[in-house]
Coordinates of C-alpha atoms and ligand atoms in Angstrom, one line a residue:
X272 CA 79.5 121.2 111.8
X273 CA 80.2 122.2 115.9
X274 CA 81.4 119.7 117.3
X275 CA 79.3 120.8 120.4
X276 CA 75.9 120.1 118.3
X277 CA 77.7 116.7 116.7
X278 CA 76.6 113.3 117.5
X279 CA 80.4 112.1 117.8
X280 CA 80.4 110.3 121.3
X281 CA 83.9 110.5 122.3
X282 CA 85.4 108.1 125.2
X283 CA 88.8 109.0 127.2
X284 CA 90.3 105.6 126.9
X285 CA 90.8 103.1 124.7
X286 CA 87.6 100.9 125.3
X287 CA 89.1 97.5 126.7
X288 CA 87.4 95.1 124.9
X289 CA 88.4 96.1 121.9
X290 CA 91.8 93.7 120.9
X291 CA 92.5 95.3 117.3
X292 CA 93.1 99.0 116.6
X293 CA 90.0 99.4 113.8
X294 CA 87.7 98.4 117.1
X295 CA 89.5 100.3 119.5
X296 CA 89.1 104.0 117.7
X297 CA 85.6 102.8 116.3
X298 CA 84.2 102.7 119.7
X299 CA 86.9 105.3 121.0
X300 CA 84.6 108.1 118.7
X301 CA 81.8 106.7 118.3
X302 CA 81.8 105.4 114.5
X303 CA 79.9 102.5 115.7
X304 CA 78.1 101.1 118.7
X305 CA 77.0 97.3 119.6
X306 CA 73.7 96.5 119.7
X307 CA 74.1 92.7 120.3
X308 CA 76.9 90.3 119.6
X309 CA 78.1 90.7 115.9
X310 CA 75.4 93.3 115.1
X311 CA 76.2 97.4 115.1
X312 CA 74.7 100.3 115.0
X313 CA 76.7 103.1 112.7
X314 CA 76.4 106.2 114.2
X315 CA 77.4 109.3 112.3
X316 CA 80.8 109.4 111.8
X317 CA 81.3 105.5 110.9
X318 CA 78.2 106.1 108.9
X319 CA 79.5 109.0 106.9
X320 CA 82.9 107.0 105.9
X321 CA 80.9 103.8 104.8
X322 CA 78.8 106.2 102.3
X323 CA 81.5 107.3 101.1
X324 CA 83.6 104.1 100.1
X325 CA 80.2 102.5 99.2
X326 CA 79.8 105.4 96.5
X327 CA 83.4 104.9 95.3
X328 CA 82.5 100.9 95.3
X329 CA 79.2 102.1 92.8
X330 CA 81.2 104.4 90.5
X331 CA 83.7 101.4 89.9
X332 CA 80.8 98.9 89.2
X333 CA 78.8 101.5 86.8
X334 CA 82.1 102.1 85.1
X335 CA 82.9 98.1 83.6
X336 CA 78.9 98.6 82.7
X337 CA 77.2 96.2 85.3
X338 CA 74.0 97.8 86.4
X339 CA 72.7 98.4 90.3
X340 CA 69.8 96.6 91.6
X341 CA 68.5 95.7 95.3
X342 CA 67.0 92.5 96.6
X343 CA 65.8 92.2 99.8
X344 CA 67.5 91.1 102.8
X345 CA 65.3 88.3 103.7
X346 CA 64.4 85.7 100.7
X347 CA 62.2 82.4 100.6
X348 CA 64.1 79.4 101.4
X349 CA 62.7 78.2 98.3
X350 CA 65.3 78.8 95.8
X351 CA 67.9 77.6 97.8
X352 CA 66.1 74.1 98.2
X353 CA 66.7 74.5 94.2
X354 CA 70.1 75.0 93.9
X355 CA 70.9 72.6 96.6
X356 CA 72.7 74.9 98.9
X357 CA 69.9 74.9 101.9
X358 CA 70.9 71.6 103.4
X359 CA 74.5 72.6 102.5
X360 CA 74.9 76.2 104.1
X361 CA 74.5 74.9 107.4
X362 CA 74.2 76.4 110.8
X363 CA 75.8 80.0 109.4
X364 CA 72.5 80.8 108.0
X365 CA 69.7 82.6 110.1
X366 CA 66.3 80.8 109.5
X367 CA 63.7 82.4 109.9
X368 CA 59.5 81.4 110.0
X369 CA 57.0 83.6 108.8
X370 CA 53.2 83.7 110.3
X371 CA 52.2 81.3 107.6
X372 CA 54.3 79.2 108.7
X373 CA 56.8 79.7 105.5
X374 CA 60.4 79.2 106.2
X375 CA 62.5 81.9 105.0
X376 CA 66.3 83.1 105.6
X377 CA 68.3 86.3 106.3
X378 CA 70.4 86.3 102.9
X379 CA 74.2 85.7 103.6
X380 CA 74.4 85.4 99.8
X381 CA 72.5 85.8 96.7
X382 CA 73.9 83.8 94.3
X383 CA 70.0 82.1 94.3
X384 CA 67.9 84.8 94.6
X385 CA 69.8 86.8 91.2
X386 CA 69.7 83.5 89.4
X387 CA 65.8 83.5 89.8
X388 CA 65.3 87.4 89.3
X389 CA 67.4 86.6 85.9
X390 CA 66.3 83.4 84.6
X391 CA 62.6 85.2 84.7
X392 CA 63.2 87.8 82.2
X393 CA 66.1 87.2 79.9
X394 CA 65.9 84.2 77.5
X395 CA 68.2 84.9 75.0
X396 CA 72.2 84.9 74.1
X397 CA 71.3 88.6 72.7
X398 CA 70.6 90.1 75.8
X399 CA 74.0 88.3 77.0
X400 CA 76.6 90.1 79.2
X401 CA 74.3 90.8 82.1
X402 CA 76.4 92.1 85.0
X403 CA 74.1 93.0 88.0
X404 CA 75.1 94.1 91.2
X405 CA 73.8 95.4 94.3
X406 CA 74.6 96.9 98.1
X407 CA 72.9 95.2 100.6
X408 CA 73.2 94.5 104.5
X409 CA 73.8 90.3 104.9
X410 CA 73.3 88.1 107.7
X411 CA 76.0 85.2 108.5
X412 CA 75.7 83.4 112.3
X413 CA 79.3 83.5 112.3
X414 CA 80.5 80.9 115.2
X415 CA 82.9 83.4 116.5
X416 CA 82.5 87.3 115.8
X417 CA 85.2 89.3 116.4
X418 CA 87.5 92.6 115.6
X419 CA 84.0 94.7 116.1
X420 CA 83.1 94.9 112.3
X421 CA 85.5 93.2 110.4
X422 CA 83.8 89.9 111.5
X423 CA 80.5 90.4 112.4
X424 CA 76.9 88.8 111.6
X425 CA 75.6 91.6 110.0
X426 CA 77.2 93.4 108.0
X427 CA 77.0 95.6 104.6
X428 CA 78.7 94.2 101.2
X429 CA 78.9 94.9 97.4
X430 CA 77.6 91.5 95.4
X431 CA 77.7 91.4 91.9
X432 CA 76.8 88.6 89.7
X433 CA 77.6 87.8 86.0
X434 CA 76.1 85.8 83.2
X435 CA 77.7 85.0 79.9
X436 CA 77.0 82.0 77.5
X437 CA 80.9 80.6 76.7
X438 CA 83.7 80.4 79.1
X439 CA 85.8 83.2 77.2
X440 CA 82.9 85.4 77.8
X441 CA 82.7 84.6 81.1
X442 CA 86.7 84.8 81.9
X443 CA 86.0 88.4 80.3
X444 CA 83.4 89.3 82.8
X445 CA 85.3 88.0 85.5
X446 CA 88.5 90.2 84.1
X447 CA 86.2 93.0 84.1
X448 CA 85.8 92.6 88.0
X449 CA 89.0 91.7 88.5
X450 CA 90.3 95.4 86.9
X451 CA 87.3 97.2 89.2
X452 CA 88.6 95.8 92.1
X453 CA 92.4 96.9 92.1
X454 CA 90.6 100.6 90.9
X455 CA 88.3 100.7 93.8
X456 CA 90.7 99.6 96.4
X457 CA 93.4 102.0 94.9
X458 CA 90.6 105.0 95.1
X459 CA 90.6 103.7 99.2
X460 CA 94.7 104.4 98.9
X461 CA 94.6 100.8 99.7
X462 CA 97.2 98.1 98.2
X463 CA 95.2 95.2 97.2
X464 CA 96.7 92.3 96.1
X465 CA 94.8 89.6 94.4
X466 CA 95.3 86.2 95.5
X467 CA 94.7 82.5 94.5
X468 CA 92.1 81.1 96.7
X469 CA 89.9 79.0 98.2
X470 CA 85.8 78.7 97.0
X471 CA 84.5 77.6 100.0
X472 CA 80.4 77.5 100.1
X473 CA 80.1 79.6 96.6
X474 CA 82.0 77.2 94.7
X475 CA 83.9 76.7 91.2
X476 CA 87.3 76.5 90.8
X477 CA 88.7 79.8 89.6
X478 CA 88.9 82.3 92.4
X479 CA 90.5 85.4 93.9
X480 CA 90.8 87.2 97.0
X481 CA 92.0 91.2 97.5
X482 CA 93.7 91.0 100.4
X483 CA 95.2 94.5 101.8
X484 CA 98.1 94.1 104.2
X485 CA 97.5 93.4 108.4
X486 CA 99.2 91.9 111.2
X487 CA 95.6 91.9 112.9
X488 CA 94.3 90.4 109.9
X489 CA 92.9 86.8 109.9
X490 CA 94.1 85.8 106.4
X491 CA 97.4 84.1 106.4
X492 CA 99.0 84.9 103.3
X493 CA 102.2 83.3 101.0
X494 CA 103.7 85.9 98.3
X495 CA 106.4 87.5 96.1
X496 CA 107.0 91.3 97.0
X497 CA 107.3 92.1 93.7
X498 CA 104.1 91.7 93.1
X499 CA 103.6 95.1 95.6
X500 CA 105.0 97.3 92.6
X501 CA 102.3 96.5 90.1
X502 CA 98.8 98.4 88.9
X503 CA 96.4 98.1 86.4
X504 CA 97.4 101.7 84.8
X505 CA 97.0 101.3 80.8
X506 CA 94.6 98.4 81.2
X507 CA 91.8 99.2 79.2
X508 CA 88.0 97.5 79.4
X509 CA 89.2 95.2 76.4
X510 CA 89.3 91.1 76.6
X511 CA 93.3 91.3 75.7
X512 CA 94.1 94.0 77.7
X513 CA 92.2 92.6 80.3
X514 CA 93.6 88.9 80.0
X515 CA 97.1 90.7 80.1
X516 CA 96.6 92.3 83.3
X517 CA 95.5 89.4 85.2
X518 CA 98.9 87.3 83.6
X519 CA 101.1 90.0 85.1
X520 CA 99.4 88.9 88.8
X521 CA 99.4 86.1 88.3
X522 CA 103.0 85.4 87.0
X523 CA 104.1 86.1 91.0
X524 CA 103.2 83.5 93.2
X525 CA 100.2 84.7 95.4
X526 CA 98.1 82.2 97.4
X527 CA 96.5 82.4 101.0
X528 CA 97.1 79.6 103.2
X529 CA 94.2 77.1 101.6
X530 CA 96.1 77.3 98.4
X531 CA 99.4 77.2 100.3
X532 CA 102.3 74.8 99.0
X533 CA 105.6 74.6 99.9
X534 CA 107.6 73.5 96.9
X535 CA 105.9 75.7 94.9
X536 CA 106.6 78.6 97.1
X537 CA 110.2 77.8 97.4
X538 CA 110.5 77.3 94.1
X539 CA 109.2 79.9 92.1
X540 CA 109.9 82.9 94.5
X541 CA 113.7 83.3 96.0
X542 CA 114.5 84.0 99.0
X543 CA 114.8 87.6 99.3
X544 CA 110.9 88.0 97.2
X545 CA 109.3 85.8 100.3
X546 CA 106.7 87.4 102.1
X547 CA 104.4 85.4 104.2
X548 CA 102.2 87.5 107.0
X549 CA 98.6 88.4 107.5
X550 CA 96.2 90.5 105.8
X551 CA 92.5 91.3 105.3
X552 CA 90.6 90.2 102.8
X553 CA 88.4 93.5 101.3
X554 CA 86.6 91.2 98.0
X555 CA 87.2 87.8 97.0
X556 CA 85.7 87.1 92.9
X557 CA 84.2 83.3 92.0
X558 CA 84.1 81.7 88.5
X559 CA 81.8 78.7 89.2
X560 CA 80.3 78.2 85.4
X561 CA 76.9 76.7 85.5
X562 CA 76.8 75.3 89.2
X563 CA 73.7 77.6 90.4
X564 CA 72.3 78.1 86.5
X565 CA 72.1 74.6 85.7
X566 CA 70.0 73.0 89.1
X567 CA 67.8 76.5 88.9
X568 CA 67.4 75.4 84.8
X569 CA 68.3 79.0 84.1
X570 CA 69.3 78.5 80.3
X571 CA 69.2 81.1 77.4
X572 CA 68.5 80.4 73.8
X573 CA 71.6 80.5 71.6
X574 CA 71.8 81.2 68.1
X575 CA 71.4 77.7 66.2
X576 CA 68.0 76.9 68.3
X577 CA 69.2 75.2 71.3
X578 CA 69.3 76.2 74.8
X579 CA 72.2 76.2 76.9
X580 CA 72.8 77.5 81.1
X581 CA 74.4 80.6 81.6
X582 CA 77.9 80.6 82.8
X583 CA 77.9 82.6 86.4
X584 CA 80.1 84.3 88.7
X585 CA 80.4 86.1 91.8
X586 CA 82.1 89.6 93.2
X587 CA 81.6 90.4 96.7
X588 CA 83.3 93.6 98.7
X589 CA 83.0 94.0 102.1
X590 CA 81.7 97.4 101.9
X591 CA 81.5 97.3 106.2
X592 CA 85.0 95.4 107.0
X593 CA 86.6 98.1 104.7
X594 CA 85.8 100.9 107.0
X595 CA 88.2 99.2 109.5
X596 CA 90.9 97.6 107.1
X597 CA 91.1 101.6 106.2
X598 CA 91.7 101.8 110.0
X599 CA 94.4 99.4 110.2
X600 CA 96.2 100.6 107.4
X601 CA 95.8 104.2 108.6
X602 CA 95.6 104.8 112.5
X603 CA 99.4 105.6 114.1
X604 CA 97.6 103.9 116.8
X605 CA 100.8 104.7 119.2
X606 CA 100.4 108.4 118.8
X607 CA 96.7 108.2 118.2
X608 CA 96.6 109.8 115.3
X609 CA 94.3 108.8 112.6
X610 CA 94.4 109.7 108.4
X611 CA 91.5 109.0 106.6
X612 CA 92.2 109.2 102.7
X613 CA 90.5 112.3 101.2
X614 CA 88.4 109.8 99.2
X615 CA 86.3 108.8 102.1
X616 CA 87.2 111.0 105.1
X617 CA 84.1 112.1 107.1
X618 CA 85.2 115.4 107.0
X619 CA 88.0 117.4 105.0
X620 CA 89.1 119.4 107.3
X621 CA 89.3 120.6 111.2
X622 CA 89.0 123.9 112.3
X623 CA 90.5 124.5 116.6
X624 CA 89.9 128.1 117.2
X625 CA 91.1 128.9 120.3
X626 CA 88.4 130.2 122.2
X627 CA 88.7 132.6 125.1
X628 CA 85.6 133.7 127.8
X629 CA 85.6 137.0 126.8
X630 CA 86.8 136.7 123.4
X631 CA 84.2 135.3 120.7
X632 CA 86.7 136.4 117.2
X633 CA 88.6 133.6 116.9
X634 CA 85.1 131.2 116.3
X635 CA 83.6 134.1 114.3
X636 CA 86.8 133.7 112.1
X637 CA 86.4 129.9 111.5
X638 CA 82.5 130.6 111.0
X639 CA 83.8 132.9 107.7
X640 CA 86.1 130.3 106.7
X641 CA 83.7 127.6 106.8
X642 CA 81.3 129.4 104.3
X643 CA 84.0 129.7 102.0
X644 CA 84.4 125.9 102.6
X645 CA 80.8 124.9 101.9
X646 CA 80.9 127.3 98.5
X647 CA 83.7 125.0 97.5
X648 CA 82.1 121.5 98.3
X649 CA 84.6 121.1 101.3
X650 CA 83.4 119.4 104.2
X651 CA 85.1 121.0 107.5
X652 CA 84.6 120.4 111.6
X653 CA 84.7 123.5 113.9
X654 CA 85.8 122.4 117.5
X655 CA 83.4 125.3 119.4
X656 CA 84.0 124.4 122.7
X657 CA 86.3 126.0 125.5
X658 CA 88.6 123.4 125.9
X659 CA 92.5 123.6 126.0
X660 CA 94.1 123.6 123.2
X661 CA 96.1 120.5 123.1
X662 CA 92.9 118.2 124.1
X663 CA 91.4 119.9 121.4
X664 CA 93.7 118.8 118.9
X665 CA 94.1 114.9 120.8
X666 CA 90.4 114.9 119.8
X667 CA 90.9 116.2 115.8
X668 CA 93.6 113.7 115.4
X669 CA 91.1 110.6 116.6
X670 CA 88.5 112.2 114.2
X671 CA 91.2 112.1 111.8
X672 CA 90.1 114.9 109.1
X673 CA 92.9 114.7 107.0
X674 CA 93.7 119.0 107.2
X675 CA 93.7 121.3 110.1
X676 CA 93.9 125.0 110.7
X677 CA 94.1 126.4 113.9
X678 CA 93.5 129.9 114.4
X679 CA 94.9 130.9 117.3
X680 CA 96.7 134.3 118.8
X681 CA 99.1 135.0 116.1
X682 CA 96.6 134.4 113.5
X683 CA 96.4 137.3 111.7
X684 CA 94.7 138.5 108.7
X685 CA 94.7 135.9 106.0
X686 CA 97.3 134.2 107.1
X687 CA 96.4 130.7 109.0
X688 CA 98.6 127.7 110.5
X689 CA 97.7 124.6 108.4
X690 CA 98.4 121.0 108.7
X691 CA 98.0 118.1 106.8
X692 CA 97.7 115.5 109.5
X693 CA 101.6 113.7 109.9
X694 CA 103.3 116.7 108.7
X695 CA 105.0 120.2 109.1
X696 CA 102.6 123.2 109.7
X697 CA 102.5 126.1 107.1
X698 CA 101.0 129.7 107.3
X699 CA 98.9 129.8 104.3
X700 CA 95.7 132.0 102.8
X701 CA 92.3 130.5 103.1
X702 CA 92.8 131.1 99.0
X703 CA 95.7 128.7 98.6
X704 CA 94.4 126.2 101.7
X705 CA 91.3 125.5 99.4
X706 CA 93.3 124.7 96.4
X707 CA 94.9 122.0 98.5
X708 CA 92.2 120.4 99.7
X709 CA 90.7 120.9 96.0
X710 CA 93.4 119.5 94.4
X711 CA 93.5 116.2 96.5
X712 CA 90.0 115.6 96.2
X713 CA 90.3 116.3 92.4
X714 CA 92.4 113.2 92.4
X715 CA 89.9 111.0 93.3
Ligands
5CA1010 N1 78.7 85.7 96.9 C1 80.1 85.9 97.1 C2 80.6 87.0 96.2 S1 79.4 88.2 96.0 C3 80.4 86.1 98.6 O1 79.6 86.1 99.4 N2 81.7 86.2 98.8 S2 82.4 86.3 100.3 O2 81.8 85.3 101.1 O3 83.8 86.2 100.1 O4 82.1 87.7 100.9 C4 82.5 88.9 100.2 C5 83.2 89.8 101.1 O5 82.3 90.2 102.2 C6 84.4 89.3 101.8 O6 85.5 89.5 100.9 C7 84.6 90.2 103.0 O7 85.2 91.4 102.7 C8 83.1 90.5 103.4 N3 82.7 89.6 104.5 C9 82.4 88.3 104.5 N4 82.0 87.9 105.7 C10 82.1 88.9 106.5 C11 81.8 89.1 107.9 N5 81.4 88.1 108.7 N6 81.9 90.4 108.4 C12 82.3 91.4 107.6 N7 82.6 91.3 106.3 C13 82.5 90.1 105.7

């Protein structure tokens, strides 16, 4: 891609509304653009990175077995009048009247709507785990949106739902999503930790958020460092293994500020573990048993002839907010230099030739090396216009390919000056450049 022919509206400045550093270089180029308080447009750029983590987000769900579906955005208000939540979900909820007069609602949820689409097909234990999730925009009339897109009223998220007939089954379903998470977020390079929290206007009593690291962030969190040195590695898709995995969390003290208590704090994590700061939270998990199934009469037959509800829970991921927690863990905002992880970065790798009036070659050479790129699945940037070099490269770091080459005068040959963004430059072959950038992305 030129960057002449690109859709990738670049500003000068910092844009000065913008108070946190995600906002600030989504507006600076272009990922995003406002079309009304809380609500975004995603232009290219911010449009290629969301694919991208949304696609990692899929792989994870399709790996523990749950399956992909899609409901609509906008649902009848008639379900939630059964489960008791459309009195209760108050003024965050967009309501909305059809031409018949029908009253109907953006979804901010769709713990109702799943409930429904379930309890009218599967009827008995034999069918049982169903694990169904799907990627949909939601609406919430949040009071205050702020930080562009990491609180907004629209926005894009991950919801899976699960239903099991017993509580163990259930606590293995939720394990299930509990291992996908800390995979997905570590495919991100991002370091999740999962936290004790609050249920708020889902409900039940077992719940966890993934919160990655921020001072911006709006989550005020209480926990043990050590809990920073663990992973799921060796954790296998089995109820033990699983159970085990979610003890070794859980044996550090880990709460966000709803769950917050002193004592506790003090004494189970000494002085030099303690950690309280911010951080964003990228998924939150709810167990809440029957509390949707049993008002919606969604029951299953079980073996012995009697009927019982299914046991539910809920797995959201802000598939939106984690384009800009990837920005706040990433951006060297003081040097303006952004990183995107190979995983999801809109392109692999930029190409500054520097281009002279009279003197074409330098552009014909990246043209070459960008057919070898495309052979090799490698997605590159070519910076084709004439200006100087170092606002050139000012604009590649913002864009934040992870690789550049420039090909300059004392390219010669073969050789090229490459860069992976924040460190030295080498002089490599186009041959061993593309083994790089092949080996990172194998990795992923
Ligand atoms: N039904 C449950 C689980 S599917 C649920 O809705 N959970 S939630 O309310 O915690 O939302 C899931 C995730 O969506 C959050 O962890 C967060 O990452 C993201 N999210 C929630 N509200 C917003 C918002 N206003 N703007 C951007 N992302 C949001």
């Amino acid at each position: 891609m030129y960057i002449s022919k690109s859709f990738i509206p670049i500003l000068k400045n910092n844009p000065s509304e913008a108070k946190i550093k995600s906002h600030q270089l989504m507006l600076r180029v272009g990922m995003i653009k406002q079309s009304a308080a809380g609500i975004y447009s995603w232009l290219p750029l911010g449009f290629k990175v969301m694919k991208k983590i949304e696609q990692i987000v899929r792989e994870e769900q399709n790996k523990i077995g749950a399956q992909e579906i899609l409901m609509p955005t906008i649902q009848s208000s008639e379900i939630w009048k059964e489960s008791g939540r459309y009195e209760d979900y108050g003024e965050e909820m967009l309501r909305i009247k059809d031409r018949q007069d029908r009253e109907m609602l953006y979804g901010p949820t769709n713990e109702e709507l799943v409930t429904d689409i379930f309890r009218s097909s599967i009827k008995s234990y034999k069918s049982l785990p169903q694990l169904l999730y799907h990627i949909q925009w939601k609406f919430r009339d949040e009071i205050r949106p702020r930080f562009g897109i990491m609180r907004c009223r629209e926005f894009y998220m991950k919801d899976a739902y699960s239903f099991d007939i017993t509580d163990e089954d259930a606590l293995f379903s939720y394990n299930k999503f509990f291992l996908s998470y800390l995979k997905t977020f570590k495919r991100l390079d991002l370091t999740a930790i999962p936290m004790a929290a609050d249920t708020g206007p889902i409900g039940g009593n077992l719940s966890h958020e993934f919160i990655i690291l921020a001072e911006t962030g709006e989550s005020k969190i209480f926990t043990d460092k050590r809990i920073f040195d663990l992973d799921s590695e060796g954790t296998k898709l089995e109820k033990d293994s699983l159970k085990e995995l979610r003890k070794k969390y859980e044996q550090f003290y880990s709460v966000t500020d709803e769950k917050f208590n002193k004592t506790e704090f003090e004494k189970k994590v000494s002085e030099t573990n303690r950690l309280i700061t911010k951080g964003i939270e990228v998924g939150h998990i709810f167990y809440f048993g029957d509390k949707y199934s049993k008002p919606m009469g969604c029951s299953v037959d079980l073996p012995g002839g009697k009927k019982d509800f299914v046991k539910m829970g809920s797995y959201g991921i802000g598939v939106s907010r984690l384009v800009g927690a990837i920005i706040e863990a990433k951006y060297d905002e003081k040097n303006e230099v952004m990183k995107w992880p190979i995983s999801v970065a809109p392109y692999d790798i930029a190409i500054i030739p520097m281009i002279n009036k009279n003197d074409n070659s330098a552009l014909e050479k990246a043209d070459k090396m960008n057919s070898e790129f495309v052979k090799n699945n490698i997605e590159c940037i070519i910076d084709d216009t004439d200006e100087n070099f170092s606002s050139k490269v000012k604009k590649m770091n913002l864009i934040g390919a992870p690789y550049q080459i420039i090909i300059g005068k004392k390219t010669e040959g073969d050789v090229f000056e490459f860069k992976e963004i924040g460190k030295e430059t080498k002089n490599l072959s186009l041959a061993e450049i593309i083994k790089i950038i092949k080996e990172q992305k194998a990795i992923n």
